[in-house]
mmCIF file with all atom_site columns, C-alpha atoms and ligand atoms in Angstrom:
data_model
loop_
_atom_site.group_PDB
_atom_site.id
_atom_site.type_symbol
_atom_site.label_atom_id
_atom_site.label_alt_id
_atom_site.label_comp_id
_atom_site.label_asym_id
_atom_site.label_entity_id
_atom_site.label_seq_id
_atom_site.pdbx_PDB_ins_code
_atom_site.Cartn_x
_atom_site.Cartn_y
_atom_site.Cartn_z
_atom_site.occupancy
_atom_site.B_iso_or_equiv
_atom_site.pdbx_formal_charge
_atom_site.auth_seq_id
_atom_site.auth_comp_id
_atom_site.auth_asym_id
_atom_site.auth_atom_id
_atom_site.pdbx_PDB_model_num
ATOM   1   C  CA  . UNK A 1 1   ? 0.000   0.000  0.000   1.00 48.00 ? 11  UNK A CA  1
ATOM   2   C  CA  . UNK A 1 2   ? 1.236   2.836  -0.762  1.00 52.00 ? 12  UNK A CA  1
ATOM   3   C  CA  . UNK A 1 3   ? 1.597   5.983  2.025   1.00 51.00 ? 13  UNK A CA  1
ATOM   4   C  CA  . UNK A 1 4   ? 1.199   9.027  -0.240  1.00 74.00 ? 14  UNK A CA  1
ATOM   5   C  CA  . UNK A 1 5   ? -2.411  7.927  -0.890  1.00 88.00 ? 15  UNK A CA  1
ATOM   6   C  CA  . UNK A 1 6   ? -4.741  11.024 -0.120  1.00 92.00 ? 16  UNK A CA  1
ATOM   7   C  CA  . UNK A 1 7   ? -6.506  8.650  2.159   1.00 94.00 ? 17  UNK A CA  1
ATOM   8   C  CA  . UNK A 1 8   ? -4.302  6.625  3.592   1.00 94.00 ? 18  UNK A CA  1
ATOM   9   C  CA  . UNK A 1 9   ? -3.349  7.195  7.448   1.00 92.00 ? 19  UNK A CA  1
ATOM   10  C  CA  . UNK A 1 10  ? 0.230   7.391  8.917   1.00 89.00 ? 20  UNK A CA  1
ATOM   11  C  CA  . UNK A 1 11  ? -0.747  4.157  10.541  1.00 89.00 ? 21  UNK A CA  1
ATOM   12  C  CA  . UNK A 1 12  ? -0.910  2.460  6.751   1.00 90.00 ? 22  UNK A CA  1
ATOM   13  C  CA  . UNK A 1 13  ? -4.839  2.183  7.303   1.00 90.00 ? 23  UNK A CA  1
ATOM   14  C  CA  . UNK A 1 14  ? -7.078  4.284  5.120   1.00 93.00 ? 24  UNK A CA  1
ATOM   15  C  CA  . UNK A 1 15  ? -9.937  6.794  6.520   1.00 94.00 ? 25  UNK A CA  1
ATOM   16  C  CA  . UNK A 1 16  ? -13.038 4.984  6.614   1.00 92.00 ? 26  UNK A CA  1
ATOM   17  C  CA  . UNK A 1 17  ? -16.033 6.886  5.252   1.00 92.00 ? 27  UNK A CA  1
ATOM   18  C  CA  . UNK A 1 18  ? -17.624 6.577  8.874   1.00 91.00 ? 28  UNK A CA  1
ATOM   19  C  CA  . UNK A 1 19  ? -14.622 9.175  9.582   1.00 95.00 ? 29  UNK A CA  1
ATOM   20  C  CA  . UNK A 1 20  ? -15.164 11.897 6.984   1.00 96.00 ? 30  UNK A CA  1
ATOM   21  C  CA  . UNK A 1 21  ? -18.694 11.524 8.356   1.00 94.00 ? 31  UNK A CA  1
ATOM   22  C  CA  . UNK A 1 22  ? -18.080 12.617 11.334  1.00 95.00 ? 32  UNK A CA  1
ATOM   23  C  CA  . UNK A 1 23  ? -15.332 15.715 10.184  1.00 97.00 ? 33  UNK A CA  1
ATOM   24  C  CA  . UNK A 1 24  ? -18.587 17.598 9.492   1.00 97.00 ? 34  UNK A CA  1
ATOM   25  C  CA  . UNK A 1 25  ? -20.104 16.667 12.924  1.00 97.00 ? 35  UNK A CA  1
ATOM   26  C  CA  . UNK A 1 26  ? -17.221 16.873 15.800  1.00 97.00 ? 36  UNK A CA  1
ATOM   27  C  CA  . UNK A 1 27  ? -13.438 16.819 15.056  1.00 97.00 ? 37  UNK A CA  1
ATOM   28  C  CA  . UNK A 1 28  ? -12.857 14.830 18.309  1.00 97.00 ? 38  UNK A CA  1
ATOM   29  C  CA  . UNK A 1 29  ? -14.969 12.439 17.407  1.00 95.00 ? 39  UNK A CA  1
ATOM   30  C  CA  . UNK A 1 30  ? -13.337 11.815 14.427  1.00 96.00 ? 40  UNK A CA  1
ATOM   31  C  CA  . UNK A 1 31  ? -10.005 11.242 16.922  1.00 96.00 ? 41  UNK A CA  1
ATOM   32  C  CA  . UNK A 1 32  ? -11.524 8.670  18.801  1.00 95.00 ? 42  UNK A CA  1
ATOM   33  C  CA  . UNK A 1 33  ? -12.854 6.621  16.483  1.00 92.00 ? 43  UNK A CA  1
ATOM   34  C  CA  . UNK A 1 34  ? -9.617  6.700  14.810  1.00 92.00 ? 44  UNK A CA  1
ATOM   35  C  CA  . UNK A 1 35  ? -8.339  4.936  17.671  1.00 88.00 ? 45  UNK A CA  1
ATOM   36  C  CA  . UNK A 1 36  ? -11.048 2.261  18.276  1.00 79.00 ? 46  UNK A CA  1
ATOM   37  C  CA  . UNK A 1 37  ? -11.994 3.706  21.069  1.00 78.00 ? 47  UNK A CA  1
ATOM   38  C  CA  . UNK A 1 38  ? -15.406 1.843  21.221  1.00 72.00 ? 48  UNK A CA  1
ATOM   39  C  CA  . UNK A 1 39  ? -18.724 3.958  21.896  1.00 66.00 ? 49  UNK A CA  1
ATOM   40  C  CA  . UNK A 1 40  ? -21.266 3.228  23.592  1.00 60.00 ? 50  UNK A CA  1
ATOM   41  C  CA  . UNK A 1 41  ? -23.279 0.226  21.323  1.00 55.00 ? 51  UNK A CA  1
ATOM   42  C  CA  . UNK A 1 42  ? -26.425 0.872  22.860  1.00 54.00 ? 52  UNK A CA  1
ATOM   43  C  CA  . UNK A 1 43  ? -26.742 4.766  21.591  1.00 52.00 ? 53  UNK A CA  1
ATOM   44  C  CA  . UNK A 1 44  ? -29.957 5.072  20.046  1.00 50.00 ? 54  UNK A CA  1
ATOM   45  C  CA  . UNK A 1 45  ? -28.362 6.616  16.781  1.00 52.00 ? 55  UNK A CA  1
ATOM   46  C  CA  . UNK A 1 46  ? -26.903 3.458  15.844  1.00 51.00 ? 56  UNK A CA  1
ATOM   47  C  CA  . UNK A 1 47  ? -29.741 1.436  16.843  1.00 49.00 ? 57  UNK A CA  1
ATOM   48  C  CA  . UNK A 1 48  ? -32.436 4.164  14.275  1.00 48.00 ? 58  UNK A CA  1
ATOM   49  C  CA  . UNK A 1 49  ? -29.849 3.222  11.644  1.00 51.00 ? 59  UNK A CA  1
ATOM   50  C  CA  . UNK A 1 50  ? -29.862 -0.186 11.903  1.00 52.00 ? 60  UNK A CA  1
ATOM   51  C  CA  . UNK A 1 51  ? -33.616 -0.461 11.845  1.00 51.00 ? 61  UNK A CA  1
ATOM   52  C  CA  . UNK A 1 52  ? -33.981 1.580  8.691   1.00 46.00 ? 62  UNK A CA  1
ATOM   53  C  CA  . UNK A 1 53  ? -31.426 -0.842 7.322   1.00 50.00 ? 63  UNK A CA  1
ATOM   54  C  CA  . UNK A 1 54  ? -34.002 -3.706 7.925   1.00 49.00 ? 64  UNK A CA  1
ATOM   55  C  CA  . UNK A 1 55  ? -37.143 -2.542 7.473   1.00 46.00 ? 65  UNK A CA  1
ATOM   56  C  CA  . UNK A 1 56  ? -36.489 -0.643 4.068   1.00 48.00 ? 66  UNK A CA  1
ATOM   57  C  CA  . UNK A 1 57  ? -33.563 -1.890 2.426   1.00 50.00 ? 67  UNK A CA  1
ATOM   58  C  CA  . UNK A 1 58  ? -33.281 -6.194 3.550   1.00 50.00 ? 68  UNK A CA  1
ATOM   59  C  CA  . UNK A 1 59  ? -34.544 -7.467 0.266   1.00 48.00 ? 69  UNK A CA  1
ATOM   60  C  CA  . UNK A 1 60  ? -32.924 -4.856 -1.650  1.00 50.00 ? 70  UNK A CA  1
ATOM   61  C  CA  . UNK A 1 61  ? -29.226 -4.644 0.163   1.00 48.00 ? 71  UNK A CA  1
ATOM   62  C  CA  . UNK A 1 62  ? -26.135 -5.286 -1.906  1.00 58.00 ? 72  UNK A CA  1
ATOM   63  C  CA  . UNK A 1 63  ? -23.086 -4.037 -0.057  1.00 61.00 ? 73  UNK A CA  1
ATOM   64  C  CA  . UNK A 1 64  ? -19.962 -3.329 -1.564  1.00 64.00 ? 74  UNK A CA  1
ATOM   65  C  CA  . UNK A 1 65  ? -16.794 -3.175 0.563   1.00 67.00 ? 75  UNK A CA  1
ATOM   66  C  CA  . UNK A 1 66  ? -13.486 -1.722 0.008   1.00 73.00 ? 76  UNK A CA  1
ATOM   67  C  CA  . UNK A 1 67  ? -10.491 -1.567 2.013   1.00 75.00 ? 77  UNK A CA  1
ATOM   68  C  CA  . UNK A 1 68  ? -11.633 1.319  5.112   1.00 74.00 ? 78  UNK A CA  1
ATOM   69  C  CA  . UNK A 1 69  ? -15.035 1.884  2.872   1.00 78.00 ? 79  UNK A CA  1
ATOM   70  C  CA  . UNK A 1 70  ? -18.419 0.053  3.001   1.00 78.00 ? 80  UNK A CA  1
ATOM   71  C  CA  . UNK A 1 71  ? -21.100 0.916  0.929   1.00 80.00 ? 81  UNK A CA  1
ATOM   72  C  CA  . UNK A 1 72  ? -24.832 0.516  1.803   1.00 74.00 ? 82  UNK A CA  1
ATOM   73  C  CA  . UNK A 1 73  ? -25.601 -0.665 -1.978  1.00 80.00 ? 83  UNK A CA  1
ATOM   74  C  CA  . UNK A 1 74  ? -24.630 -0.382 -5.077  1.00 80.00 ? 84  UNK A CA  1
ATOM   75  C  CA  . UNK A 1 75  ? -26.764 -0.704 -8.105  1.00 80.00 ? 85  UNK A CA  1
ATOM   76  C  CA  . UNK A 1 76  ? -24.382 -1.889 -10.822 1.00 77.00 ? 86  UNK A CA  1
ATOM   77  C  CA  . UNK A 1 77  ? -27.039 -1.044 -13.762 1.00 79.00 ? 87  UNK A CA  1
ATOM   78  C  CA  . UNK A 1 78  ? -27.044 2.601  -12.605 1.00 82.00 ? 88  UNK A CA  1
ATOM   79  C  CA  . UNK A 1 79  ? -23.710 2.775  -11.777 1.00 86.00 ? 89  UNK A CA  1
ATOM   80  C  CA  . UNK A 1 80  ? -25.420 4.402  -8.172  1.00 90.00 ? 90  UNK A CA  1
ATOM   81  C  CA  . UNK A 1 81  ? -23.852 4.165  -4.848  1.00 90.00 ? 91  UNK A CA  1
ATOM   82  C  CA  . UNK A 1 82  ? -26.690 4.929  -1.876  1.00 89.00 ? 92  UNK A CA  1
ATOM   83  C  CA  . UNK A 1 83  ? -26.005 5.973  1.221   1.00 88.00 ? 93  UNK A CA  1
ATOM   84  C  CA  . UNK A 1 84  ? -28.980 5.151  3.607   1.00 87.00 ? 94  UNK A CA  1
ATOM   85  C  CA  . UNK A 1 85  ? -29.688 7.944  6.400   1.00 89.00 ? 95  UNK A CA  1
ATOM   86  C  CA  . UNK A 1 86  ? -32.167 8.481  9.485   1.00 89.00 ? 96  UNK A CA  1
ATOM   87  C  CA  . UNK A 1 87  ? -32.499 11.572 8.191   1.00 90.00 ? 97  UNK A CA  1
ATOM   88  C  CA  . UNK A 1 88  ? -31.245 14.440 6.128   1.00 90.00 ? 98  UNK A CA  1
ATOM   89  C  CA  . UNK A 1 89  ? -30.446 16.839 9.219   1.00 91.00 ? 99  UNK A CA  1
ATOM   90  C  CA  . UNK A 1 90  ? -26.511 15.856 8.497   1.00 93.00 ? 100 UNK A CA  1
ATOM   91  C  CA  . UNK A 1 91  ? -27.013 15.873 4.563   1.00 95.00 ? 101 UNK A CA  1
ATOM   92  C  CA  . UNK A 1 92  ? -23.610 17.530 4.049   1.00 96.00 ? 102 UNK A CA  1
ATOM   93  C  CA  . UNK A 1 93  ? -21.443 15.288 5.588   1.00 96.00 ? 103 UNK A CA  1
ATOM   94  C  CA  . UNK A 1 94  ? -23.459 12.399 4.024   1.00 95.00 ? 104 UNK A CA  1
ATOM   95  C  CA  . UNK A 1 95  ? -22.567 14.284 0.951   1.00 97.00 ? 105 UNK A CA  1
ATOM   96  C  CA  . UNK A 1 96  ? -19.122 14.042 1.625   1.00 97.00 ? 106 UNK A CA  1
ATOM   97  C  CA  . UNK A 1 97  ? -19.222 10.271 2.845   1.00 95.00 ? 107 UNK A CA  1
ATOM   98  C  CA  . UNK A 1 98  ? -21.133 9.643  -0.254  1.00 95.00 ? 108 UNK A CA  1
ATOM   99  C  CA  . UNK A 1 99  ? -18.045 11.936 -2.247  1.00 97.00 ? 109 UNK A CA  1
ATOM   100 C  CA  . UNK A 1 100 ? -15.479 10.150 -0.703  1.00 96.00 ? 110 UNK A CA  1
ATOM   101 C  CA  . UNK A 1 101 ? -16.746 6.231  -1.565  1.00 93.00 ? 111 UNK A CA  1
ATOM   102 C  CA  . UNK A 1 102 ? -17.330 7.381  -5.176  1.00 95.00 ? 112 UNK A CA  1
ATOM   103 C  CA  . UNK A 1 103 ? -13.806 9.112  -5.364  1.00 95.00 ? 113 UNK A CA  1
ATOM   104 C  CA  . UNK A 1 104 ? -12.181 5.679  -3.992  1.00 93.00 ? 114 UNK A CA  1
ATOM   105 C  CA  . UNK A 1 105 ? -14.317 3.848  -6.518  1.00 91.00 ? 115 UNK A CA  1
ATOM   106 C  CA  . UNK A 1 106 ? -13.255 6.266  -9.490  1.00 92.00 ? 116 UNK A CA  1
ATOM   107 C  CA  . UNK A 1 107 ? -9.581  4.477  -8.310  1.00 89.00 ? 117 UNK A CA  1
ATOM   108 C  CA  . UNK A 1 108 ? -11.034 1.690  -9.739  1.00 84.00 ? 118 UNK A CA  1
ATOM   109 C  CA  . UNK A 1 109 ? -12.483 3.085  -12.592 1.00 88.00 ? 119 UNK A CA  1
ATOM   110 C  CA  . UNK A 1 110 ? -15.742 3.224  -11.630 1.00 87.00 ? 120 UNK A CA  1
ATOM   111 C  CA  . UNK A 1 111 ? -17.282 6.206  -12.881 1.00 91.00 ? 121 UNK A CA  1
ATOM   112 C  CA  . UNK A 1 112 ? -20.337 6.525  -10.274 1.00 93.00 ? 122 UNK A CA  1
ATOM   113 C  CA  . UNK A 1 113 ? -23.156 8.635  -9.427  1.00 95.00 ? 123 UNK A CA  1
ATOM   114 C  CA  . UNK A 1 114 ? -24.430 9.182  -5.672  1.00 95.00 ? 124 UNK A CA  1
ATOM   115 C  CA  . UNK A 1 115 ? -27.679 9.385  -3.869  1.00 95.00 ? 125 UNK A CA  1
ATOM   116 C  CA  . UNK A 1 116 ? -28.147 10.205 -0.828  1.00 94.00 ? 126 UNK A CA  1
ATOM   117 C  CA  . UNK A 1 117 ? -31.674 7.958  0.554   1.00 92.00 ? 127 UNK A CA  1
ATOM   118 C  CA  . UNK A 1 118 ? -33.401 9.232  3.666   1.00 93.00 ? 128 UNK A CA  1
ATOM   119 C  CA  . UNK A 1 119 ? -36.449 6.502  3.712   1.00 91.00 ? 129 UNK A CA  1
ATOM   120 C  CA  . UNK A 1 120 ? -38.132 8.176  6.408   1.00 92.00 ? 130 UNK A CA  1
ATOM   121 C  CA  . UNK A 1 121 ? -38.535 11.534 4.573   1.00 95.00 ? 131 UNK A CA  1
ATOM   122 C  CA  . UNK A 1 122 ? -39.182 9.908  1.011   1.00 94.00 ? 132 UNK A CA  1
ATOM   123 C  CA  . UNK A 1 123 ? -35.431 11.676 -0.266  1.00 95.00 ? 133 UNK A CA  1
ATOM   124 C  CA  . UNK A 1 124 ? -33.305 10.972 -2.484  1.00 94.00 ? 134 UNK A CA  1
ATOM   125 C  CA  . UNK A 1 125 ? -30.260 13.435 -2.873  1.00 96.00 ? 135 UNK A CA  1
ATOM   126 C  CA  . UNK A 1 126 ? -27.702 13.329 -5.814  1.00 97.00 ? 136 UNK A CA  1
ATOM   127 C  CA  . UNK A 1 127 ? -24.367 13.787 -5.460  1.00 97.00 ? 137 UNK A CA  1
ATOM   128 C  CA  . UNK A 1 128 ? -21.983 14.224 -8.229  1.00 96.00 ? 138 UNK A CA  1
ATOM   129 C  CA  . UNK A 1 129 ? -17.861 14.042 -8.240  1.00 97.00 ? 139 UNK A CA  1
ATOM   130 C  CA  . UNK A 1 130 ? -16.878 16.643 -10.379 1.00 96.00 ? 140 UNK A CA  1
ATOM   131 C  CA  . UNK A 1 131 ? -13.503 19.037 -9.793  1.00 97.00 ? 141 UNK A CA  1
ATOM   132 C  CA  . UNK A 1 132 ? -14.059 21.326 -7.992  1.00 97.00 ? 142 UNK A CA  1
ATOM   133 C  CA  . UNK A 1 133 ? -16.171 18.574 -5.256  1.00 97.00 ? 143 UNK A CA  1
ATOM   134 C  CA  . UNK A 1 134 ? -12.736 16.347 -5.396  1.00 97.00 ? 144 UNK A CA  1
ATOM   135 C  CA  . UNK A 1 135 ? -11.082 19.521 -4.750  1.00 97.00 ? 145 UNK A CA  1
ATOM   136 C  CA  . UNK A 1 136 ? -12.695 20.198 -1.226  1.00 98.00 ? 146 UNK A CA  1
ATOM   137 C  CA  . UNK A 1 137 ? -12.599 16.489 -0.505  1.00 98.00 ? 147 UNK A CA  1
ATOM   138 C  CA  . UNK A 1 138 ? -8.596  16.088 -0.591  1.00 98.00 ? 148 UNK A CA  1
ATOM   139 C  CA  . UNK A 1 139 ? -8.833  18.989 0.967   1.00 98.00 ? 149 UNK A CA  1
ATOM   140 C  CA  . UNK A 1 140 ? -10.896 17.228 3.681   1.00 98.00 ? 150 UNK A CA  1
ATOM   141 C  CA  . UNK A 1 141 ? -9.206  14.157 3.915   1.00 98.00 ? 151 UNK A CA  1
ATOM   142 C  CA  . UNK A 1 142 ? -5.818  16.179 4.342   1.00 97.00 ? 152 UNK A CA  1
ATOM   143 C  CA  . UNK A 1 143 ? -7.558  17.509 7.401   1.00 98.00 ? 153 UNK A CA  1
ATOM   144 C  CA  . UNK A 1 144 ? -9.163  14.180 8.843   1.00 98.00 ? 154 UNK A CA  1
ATOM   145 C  CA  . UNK A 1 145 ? -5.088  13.089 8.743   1.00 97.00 ? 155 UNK A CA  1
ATOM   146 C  CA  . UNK A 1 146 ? -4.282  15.639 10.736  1.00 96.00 ? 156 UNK A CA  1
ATOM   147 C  CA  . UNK A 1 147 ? -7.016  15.120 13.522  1.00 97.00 ? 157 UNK A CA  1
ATOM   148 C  CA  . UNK A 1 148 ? -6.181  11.392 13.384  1.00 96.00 ? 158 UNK A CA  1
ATOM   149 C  CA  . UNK A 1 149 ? -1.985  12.375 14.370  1.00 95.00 ? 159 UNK A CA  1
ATOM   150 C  CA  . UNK A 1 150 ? -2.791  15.009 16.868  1.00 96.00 ? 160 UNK A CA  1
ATOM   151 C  CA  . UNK A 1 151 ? -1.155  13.306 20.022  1.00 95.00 ? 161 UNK A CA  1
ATOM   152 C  CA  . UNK A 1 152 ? -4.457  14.160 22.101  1.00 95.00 ? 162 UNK A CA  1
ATOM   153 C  CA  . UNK A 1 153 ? -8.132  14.402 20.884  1.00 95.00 ? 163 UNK A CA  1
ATOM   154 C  CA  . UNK A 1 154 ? -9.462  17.415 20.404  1.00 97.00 ? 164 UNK A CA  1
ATOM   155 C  CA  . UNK A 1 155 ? -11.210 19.099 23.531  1.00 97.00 ? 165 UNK A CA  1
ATOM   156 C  CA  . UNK A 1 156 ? -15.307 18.499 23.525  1.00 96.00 ? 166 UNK A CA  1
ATOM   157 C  CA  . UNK A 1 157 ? -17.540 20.957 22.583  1.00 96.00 ? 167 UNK A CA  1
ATOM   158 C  CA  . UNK A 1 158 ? -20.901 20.930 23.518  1.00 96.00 ? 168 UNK A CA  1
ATOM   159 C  CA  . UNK A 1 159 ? -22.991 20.524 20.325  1.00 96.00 ? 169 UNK A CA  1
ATOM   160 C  CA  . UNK A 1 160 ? -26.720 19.627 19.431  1.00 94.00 ? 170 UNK A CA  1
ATOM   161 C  CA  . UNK A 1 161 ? -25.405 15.849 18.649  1.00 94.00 ? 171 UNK A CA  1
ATOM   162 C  CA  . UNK A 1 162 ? -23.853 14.938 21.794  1.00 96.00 ? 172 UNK A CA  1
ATOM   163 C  CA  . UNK A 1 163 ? -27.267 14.127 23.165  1.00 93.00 ? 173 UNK A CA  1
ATOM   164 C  CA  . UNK A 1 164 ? -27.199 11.360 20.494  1.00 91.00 ? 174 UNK A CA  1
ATOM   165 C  CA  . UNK A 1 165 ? -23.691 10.902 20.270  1.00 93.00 ? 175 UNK A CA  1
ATOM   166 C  CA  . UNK A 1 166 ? -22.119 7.211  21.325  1.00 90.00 ? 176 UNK A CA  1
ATOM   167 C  CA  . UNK A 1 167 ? -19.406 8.947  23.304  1.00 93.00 ? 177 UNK A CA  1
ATOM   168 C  CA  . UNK A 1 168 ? -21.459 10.949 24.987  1.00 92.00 ? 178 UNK A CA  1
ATOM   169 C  CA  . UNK A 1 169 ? -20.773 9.431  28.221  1.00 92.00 ? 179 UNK A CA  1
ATOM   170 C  CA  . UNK A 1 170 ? -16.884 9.267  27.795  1.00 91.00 ? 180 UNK A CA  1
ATOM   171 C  CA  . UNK A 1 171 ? -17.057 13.410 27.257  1.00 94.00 ? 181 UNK A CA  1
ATOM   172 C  CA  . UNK A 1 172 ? -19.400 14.269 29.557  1.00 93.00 ? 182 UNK A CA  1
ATOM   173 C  CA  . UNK A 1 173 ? -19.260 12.079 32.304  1.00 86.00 ? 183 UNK A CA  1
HETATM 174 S  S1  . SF4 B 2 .   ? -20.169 13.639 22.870  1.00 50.75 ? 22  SF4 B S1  1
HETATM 175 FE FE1 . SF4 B 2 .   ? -20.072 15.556 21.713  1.00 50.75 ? 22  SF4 B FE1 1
HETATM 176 S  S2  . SF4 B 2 .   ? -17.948 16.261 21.957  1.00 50.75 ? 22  SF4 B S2  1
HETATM 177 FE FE2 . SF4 B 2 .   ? -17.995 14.094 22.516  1.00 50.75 ? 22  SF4 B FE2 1
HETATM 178 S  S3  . SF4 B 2 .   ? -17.423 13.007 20.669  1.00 50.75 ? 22  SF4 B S3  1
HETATM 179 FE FE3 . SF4 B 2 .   ? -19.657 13.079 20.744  1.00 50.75 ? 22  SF4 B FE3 1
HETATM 180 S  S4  . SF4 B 2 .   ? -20.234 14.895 19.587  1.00 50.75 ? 22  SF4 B S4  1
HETATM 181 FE FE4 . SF4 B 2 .   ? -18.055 15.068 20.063  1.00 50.75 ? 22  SF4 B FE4 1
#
């Protein structure tokens, strides 16, 4: 593997998509689950997710992995990569997650189109990979490497999503 990758990690592993995810929601977050630090399983986020999962998308699921990158389904006809979401309060870094999996898959060349599927709202958002989106993404993942080597996470900062967050209880405790 090679270490000049714009996604790959001084550790050798690449940033998962579940990291520039969380860039757009809390920095330190994006620290600690750098480290496997484990959250809190039982956070009702991950649980809304993983209903939606079943109830809408079971019979319909293909999932797609790639080294540090999991898609929720890809639909070779279309060329599509979806991104299933609770909702679309935290559509722009789902836009970016989404940016990021179809930028890896470009690697392969895969020339994809996003969409962004938000069951319980009846969405669906596009997302396109053009220049000037790649541009802000490298420019995002050269930030999520620099979170990831800080020695120490960042300091938490109270935001609307710690209420939800799986590490709530590690910050605030
Ligand atoms: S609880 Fe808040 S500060 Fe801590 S990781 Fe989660 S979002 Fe960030």
């Amino acid at each position: 593997m090679q270490i000049d990758l714009p996604y790959i990690l001084c550790s050798g592993k690449p940033i998962t998509g579940t990291l520039v995810w969380y860039y757009f929601i809390c920095k330190r977050e994006v620290w600690l689950m750098s480290r496997e630090i484990t959250p809190d399983e039982d956070a009702s986020t991950l649980d809304v997710g993983r209903a939606i999962h079943e109830i809408f998308y079971r019979r319909m699921l293909k999932e797609v992995s790639l080294e540090g990158i999991k898609i929720d389904l890809f639909k070779r006809a279309e060329r599509a990569v979806c991104e299933v979401k609770a909702s679309s309060k935290f559509v722009e870094a789902a836009r970016f997650q989404l940016l990021y999996y179809l930028f890896r898959l470009k690697e392969y060349g895969v020339d994809a189109v996003g969409w962004i599927l938000v069951p319980t709202e009846k969405r669906r958002i596009r997302v396109k990979l053009d220049a000037e989106a790649q541009q802000v993404l490298l420019k995002v993942l050269n930030e999520i490497k620099g979170i990831v080597e800080l020695e120490h996470p960042p300091p938490p900062m109270r935001i609307s999503y710690c209420r939800r967050c799986a590490y709530k209880e590690f910050c605030w405790a």
